[in-house]
Coordinates of C-alpha atoms in Angstrom, one line a residue:
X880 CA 1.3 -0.6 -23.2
X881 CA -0.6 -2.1 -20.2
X882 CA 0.8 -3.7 -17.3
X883 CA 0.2 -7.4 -19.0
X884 CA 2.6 -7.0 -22.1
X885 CA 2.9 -10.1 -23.9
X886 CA 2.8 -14.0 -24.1
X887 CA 3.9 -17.3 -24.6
X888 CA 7.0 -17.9 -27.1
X889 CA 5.8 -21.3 -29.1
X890 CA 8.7 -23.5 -29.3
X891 CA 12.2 -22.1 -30.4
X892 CA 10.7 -19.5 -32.6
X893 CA 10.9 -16.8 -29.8
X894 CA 7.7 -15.3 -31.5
X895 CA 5.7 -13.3 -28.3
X896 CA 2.1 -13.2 -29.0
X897 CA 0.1 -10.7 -27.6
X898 CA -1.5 -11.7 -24.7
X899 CA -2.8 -8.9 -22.2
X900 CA -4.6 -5.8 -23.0
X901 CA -6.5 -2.7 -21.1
X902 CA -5.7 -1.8 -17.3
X903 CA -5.2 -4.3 -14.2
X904 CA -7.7 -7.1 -15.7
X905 CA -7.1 -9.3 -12.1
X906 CA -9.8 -12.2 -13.5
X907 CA -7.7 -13.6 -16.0
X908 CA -5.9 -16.8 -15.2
X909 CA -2.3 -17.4 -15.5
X910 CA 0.6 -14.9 -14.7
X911 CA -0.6 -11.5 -14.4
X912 CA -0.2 -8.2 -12.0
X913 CA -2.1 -8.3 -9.2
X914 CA -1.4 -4.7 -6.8
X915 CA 1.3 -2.5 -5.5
X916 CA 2.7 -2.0 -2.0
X917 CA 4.0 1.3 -1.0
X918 CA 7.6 1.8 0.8
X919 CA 8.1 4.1 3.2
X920 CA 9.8 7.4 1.7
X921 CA 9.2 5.9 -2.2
X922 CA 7.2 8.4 -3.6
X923 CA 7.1 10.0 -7.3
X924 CA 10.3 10.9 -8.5
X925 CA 12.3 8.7 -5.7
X926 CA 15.3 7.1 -7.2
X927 CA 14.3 4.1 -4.9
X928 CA 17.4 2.0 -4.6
X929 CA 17.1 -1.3 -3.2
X930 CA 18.6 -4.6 -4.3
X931 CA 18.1 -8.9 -3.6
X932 CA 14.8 -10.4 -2.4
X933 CA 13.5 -13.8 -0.7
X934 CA 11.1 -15.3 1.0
X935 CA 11.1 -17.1 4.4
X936 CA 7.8 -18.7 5.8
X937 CA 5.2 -15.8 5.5
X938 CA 7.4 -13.2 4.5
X939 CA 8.8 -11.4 2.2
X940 CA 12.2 -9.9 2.7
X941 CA 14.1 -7.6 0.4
X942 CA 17.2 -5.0 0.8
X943 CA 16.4 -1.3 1.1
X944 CA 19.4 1.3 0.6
X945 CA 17.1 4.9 0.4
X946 CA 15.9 4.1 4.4
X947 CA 19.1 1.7 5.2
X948 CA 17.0 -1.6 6.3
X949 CA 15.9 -4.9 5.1
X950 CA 12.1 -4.4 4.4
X951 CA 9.9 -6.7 5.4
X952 CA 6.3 -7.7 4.1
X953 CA 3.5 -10.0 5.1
X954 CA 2.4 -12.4 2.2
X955 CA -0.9 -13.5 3.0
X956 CA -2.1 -9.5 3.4
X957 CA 0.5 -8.6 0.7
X958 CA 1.2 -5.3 3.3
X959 CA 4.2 -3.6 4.6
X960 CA 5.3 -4.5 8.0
X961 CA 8.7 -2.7 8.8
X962 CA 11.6 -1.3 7.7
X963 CA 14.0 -3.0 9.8
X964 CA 17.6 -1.1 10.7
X965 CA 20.0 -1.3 12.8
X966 CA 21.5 1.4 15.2
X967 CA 25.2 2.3 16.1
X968 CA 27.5 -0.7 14.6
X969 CA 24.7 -2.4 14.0
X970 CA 23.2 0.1 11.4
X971 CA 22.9 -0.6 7.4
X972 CA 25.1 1.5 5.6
X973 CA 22.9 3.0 3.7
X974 CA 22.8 4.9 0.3
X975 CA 26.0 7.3 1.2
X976 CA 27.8 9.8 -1.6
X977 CA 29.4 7.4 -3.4
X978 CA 29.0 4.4 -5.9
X979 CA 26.4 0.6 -5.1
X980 CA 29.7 -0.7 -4.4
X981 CA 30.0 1.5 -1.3
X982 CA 26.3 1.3 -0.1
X983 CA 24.6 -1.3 1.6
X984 CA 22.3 -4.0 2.6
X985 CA 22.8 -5.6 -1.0
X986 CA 22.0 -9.1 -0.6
X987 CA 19.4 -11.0 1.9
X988 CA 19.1 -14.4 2.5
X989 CA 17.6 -16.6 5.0
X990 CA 19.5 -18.7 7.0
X991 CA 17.1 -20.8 9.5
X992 CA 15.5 -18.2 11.9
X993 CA 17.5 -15.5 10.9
X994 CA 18.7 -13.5 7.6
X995 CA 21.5 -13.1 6.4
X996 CA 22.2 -9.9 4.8
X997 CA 25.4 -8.0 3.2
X998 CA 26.7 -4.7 3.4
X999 CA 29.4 -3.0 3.7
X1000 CA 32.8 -4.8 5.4
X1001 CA 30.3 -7.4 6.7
X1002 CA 27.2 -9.7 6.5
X1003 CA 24.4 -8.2 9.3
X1004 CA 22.6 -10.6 11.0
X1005 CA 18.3 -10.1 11.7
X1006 CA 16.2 -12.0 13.4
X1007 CA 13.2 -13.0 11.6
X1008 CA 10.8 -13.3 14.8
X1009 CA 11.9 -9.7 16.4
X1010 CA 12.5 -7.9 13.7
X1011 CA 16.2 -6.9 14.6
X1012 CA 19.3 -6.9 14.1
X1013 CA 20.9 -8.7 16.0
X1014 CA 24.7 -9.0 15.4
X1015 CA 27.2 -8.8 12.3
X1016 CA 30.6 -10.6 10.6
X1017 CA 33.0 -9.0 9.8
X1018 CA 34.9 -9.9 6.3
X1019 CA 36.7 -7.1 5.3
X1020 CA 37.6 -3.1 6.4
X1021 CA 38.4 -2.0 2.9
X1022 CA 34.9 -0.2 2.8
X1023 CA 33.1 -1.9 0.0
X1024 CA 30.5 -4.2 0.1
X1025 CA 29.6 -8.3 0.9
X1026 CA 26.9 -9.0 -1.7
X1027 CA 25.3 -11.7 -2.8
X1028 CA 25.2 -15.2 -0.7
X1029 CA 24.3 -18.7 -0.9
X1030 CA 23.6 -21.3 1.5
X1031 CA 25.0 -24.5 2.2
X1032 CA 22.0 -25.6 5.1
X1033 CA 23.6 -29.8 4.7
X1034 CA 26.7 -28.4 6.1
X1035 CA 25.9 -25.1 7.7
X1036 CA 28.1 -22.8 5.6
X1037 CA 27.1 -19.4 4.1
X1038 CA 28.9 -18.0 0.8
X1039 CA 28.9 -14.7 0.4
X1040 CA 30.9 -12.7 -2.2
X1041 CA 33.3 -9.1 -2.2
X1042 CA 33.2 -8.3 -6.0
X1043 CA 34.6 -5.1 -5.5
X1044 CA 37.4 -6.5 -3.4
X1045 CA 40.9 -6.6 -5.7
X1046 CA 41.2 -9.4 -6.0
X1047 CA 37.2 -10.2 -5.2
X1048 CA 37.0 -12.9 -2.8
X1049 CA 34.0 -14.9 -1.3
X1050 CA 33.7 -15.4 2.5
X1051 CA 32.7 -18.6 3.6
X1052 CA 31.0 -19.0 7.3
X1053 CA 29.9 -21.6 9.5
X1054 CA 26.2 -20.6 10.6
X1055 CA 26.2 -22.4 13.7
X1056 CA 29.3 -19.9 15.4
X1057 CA 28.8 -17.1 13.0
X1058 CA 32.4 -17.2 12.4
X1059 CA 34.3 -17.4 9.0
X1060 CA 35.5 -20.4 8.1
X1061 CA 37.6 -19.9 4.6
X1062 CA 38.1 -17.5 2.2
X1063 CA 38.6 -17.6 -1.7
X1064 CA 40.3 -15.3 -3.7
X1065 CA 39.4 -14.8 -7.5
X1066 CA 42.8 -14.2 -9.2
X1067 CA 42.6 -16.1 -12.9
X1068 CA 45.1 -18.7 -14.4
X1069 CA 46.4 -15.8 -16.5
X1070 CA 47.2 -14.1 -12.8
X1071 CA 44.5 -11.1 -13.3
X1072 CA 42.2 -10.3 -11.0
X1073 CA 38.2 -11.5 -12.3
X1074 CA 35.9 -8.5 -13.1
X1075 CA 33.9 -9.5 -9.7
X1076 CA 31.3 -11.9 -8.9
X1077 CA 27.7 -11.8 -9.1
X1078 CA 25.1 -14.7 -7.7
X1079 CA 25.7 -17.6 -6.2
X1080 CA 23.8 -20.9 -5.6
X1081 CA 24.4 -24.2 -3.4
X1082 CA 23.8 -27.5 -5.2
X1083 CA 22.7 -30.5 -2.3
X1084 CA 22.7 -33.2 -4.6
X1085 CA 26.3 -32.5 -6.1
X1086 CA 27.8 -30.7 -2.6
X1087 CA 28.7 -28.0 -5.5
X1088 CA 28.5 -23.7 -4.6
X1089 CA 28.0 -22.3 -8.1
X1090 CA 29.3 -18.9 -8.8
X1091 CA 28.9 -16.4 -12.0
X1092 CA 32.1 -14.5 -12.1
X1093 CA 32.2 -11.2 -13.9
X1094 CA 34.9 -12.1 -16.3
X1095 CA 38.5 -13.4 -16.6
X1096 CA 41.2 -13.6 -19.0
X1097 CA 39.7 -16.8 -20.6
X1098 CA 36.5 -15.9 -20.5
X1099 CA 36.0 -12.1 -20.6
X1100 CA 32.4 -11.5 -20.7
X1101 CA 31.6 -14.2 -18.0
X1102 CA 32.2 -17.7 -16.7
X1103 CA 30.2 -19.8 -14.2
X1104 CA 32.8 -21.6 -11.4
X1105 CA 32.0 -24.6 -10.1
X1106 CA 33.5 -24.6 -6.6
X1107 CA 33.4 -28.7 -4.7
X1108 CA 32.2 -28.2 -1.1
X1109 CA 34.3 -30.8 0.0
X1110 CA 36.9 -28.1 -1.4
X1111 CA 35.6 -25.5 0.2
X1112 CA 35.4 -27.4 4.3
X1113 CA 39.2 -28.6 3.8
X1114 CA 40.8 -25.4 4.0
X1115 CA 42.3 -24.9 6.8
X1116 CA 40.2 -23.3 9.3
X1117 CA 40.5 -19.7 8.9
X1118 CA 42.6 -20.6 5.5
X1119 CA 42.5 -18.3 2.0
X1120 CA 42.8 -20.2 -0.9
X1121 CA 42.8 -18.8 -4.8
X1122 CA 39.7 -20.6 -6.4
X1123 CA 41.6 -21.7 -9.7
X1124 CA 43.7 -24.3 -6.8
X1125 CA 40.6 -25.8 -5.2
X1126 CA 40.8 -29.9 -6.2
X1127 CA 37.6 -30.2 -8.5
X1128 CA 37.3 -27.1 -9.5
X1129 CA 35.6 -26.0 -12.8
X1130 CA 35.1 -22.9 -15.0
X1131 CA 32.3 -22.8 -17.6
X1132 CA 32.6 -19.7 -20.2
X1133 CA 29.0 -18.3 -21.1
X1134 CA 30.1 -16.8 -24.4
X1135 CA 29.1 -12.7 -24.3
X1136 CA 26.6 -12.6 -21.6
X1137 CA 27.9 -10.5 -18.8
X1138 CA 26.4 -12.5 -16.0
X1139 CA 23.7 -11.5 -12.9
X1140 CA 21.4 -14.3 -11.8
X1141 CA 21.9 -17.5 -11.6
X1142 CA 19.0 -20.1 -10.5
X1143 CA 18.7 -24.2 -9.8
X1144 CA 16.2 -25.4 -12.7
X1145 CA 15.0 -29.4 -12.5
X1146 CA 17.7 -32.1 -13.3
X1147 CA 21.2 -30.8 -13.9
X1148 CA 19.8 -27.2 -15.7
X1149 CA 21.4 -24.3 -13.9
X1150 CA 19.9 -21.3 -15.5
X1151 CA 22.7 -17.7 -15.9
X1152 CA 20.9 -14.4 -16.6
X1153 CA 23.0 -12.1 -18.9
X1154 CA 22.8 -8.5 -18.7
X1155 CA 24.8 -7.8 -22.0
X1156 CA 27.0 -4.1 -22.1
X1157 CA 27.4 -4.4 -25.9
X1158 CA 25.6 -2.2 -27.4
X1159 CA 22.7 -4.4 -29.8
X1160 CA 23.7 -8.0 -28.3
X1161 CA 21.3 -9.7 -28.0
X1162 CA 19.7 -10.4 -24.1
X1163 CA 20.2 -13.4 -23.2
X1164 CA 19.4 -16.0 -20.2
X1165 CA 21.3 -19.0 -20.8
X1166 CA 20.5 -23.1 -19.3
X1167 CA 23.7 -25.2 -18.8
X1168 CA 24.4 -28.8 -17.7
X1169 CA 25.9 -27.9 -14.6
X1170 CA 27.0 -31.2 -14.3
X1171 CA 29.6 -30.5 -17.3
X1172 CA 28.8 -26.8 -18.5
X1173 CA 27.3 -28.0 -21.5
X1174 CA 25.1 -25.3 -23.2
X1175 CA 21.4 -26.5 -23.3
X1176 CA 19.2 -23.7 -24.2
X1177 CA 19.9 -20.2 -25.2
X1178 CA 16.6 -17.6 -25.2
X1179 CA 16.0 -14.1 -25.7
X1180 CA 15.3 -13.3 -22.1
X1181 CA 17.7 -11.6 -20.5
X1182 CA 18.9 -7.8 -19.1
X1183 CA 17.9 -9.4 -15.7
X1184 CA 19.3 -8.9 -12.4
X1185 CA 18.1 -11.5 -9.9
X1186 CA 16.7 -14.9 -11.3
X1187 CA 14.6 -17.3 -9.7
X1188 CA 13.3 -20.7 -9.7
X1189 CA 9.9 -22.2 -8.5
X1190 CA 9.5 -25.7 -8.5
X1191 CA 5.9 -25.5 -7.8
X1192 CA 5.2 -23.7 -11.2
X1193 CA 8.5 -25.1 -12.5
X1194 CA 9.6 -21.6 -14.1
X1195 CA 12.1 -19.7 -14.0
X1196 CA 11.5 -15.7 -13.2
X1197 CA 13.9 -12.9 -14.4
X1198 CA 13.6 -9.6 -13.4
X1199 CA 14.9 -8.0 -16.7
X1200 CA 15.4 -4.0 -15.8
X1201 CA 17.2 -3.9 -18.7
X1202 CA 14.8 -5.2 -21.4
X1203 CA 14.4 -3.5 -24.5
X1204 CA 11.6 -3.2 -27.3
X1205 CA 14.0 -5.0 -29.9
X1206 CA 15.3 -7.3 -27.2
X1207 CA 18.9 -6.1 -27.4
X1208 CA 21.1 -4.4 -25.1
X1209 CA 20.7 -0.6 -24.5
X1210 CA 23.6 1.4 -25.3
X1211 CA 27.0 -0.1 -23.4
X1212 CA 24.6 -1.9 -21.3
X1213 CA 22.5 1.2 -19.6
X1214 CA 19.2 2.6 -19.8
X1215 CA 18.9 6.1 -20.6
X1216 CA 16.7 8.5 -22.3
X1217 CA 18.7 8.2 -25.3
X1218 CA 18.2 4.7 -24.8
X1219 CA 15.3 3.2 -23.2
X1220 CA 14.4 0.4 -21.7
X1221 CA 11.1 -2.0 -21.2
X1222 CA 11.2 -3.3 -18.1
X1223 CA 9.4 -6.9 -17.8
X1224 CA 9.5 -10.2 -15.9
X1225 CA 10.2 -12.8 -17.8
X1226 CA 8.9 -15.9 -17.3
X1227 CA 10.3 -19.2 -18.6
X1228 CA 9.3 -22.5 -18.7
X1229 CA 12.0 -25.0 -17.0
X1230 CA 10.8 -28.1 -18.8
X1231 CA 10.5 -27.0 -22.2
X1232 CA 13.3 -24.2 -22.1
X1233 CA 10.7 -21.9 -23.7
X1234 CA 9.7 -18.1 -23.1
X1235 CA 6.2 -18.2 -21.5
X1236 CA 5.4 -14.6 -21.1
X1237 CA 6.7 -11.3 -20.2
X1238 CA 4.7 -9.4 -18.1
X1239 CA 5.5 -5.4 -17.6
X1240 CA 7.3 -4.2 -14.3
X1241 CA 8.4 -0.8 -12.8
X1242 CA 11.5 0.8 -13.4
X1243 CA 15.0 -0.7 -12.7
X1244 CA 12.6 -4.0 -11.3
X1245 CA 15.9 -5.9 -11.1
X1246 CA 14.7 -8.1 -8.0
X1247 CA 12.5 -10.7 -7.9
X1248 CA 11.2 -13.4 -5.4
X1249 CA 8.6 -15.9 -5.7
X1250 CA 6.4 -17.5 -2.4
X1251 CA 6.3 -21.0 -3.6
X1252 CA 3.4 -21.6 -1.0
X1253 CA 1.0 -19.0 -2.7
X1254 CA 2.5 -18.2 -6.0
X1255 CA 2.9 -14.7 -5.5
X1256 CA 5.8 -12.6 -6.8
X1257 CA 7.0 -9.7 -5.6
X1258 CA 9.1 -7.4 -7.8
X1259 CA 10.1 -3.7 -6.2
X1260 CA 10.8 -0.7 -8.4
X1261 CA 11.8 3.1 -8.6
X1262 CA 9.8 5.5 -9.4
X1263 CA 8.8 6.4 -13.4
X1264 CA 10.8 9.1 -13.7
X1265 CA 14.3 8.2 -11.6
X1266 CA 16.2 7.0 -12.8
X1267 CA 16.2 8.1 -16.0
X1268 CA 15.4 5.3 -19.2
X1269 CA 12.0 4.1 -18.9
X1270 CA 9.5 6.7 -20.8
X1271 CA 6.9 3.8 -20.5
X1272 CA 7.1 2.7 -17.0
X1273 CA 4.1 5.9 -16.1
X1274 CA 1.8 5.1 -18.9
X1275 CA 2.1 1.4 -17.7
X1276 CA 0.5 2.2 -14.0
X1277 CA 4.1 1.9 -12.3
X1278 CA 4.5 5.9 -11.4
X1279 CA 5.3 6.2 -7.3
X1280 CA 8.0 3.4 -6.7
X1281 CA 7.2 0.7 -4.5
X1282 CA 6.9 -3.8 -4.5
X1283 CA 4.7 -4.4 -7.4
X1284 CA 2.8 -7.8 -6.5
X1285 CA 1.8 -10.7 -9.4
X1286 CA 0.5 -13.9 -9.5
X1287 CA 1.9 -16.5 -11.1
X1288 CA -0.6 -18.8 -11.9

């Protein structure tokens, strides 16, 4: 199938039209693929590993574990402008012989001038103007990775989760001394250890970090935390506290979902990506109240990884590696050659809670990032054939690996 796959769901029916046809047709309006940036050492048959995305001013920024750096781009030229690593303790860990929990830079988010980015035992810091880095935390010497962050910018303090950690924690840290502040521990009310933590997102308006936690014993296929900021800044300086004895807080269960992304939508929506292991559930990206956790909307469009929210375009953006034709979950979870997957970006309407399109992507596109000042989207990707479960992704254009580039409007 081409690079444009499909289009607008109409109302709740979740019935995808047909919408895009025949090689890289650039005229049309709307969402659509627009080119392809090469990565340094990404070539055919690369098993390109990278991981979370943003943007900051005029460039885009994403995580790069095959040449240990956080990759930078320039927006306006849509070109690669370095692959920025560290040396000695400053250094990215890198890809390494063992599992993603043990490799590193996983997340990137900026912070100001700077970005914040994990890895392993610590959060590096770059410098957006040189291009360096410059200096890094330290949260842990158990040798698995910090992940993914938030950002509190009212109060300067920077969330960022261990998932692997037993129990995980998340490190908090005040970004005006670079220090750590607090740290909280994710042991349930049952007294188990949660199955880890995925993305997390700051609320201003509520003073709220929001958190999608793997699972626990009430909810084990996933529940979003709401942790109180107030919470968070009256531990005692340096302080560890167990997030189930935080005053305010609250767990939401998301039912079998298995959660990833997580975005701010308009009003009180907060939007959870589901990337289902149960084999035929259906995918699933989920909008909740999260002023209460009531459910809202429920839509065939998950098997995401990182999801995002544009005001400007007021849509939501999934980058759903794990899509499948029948828009159920590949076999416990995975894609393989047994059982394949359809990578897309799936593009949802924030007003109307309605599917808008689904566009084709590369494969294991998991990451996603949209320039709210342009409308571009960058999406990277591995190579066709590596790893294996995506038959399509060559006869769709995406063959070498690389940042595939779309409009989206």
């Amino acid at each position: 199938m081409p690079r444009y796959l499909w289009a607008n769901a109409l109302m709740a029916s979740v019935a995808i039209l047909l919408s895009g046809c025949g090689g890289h047709d650039n005229d049309d309006n709307g969402p659509r693929y627009l080119s392809d940036i090469a990565v340094p050492n990404v070539t055919a048959g690369t098993n390109f590993s990278f991981d979370i995305g943003a943007v900051s001013g005029s460039r885009y920024y994403f995580t790069d574990r095959n040449n240990a750096s956080l990759d930078q781009i320039d927006i306006p030229s849509k070109t690669f402008v370095k692959a920025i690593q560290g040396s000695g303790a400053l250094a990215f860990t890198g890809l390494g012989p063992g599992p993603s929990s043990k490799a590193g830079p996983d997340g990137a988010n900026p912070v100001g001038n700077l970005v914040y980015v994990g890895d392993v035992n610590s959060v590096k810091i770059v410098d957006q103007a040189t291009a360096t880095v410059t200096s890094k935390i330290t949260v842990s010497t158990t040798g698995v990775r910090a992940d993914e962050g938030c950002l509190d910018a009212t109060h300067g303090v920077f969330m960022i989760s261990s998932p692997e950690e037993n129990p995980p924690f998340a490190t908090f840290i005040n970004t005006a001394t670079q220090t750590v502040i607090a740290k909280v521990t994710f042991t349930d009310s049952a007294g188990a250890p949660t199955a880890g933590l995925e993305a997390c997102r700051y609320d201003p308006n509520s003073d709220n970090f929001y958190v999608n936690v793997d699972g626990s014993t009430a909810n084990p296929h996933g529940e979003l935390v709401k942790l109180p900021g107030a919470s968070i800044r009256a531990i005692p300086s340096g302080g560890t506290q167990n997030y189930t004895k935080l005053a305010g807080v609250a767990m939401y269960g998301e039912g079998n979902c298995d959660p990833t992304g997580l975005a701010l939508g308009p009003g009180n929506d907060i939007a959870v990506g589901c990337r289902e292991a149960t084999t035929n559930a259906p995918l699933l990206m989920q909008i909740f109240d999260r002023s209460n956790g009531a459910l809202l909307a429920s839509l065939n469009a998950g098997g995401g990884d990182q999801l995002e929210y544009d005001a400007p375009t007021n849509r939501y953006y999934n980058a759903a590696s794990r899509w499948t034709a029948s828009g159920n979950a590949p076999t416990n979870g995975a894609c393989s050659s047994a059982s394949p997957c359809t990578p897309v970006l799936t593009i949802v309407d924030a007003g109307s809670r309605s599917i808008v399109t689904r566009l084709n992507t590369g494969n294991n596109a998991h990451s996603v990032a949209v320039d709210p000042a342009t409308g571009l989207i960058f999406v990277p990707y591995s190579s066709a054939t590596s790893p294996a479960g995506c038959p399509g992704c060559a006869s769709n254009g995406f063959v070498n690996g690389g940042v595939s580039v779309f409009a989206a409007k």
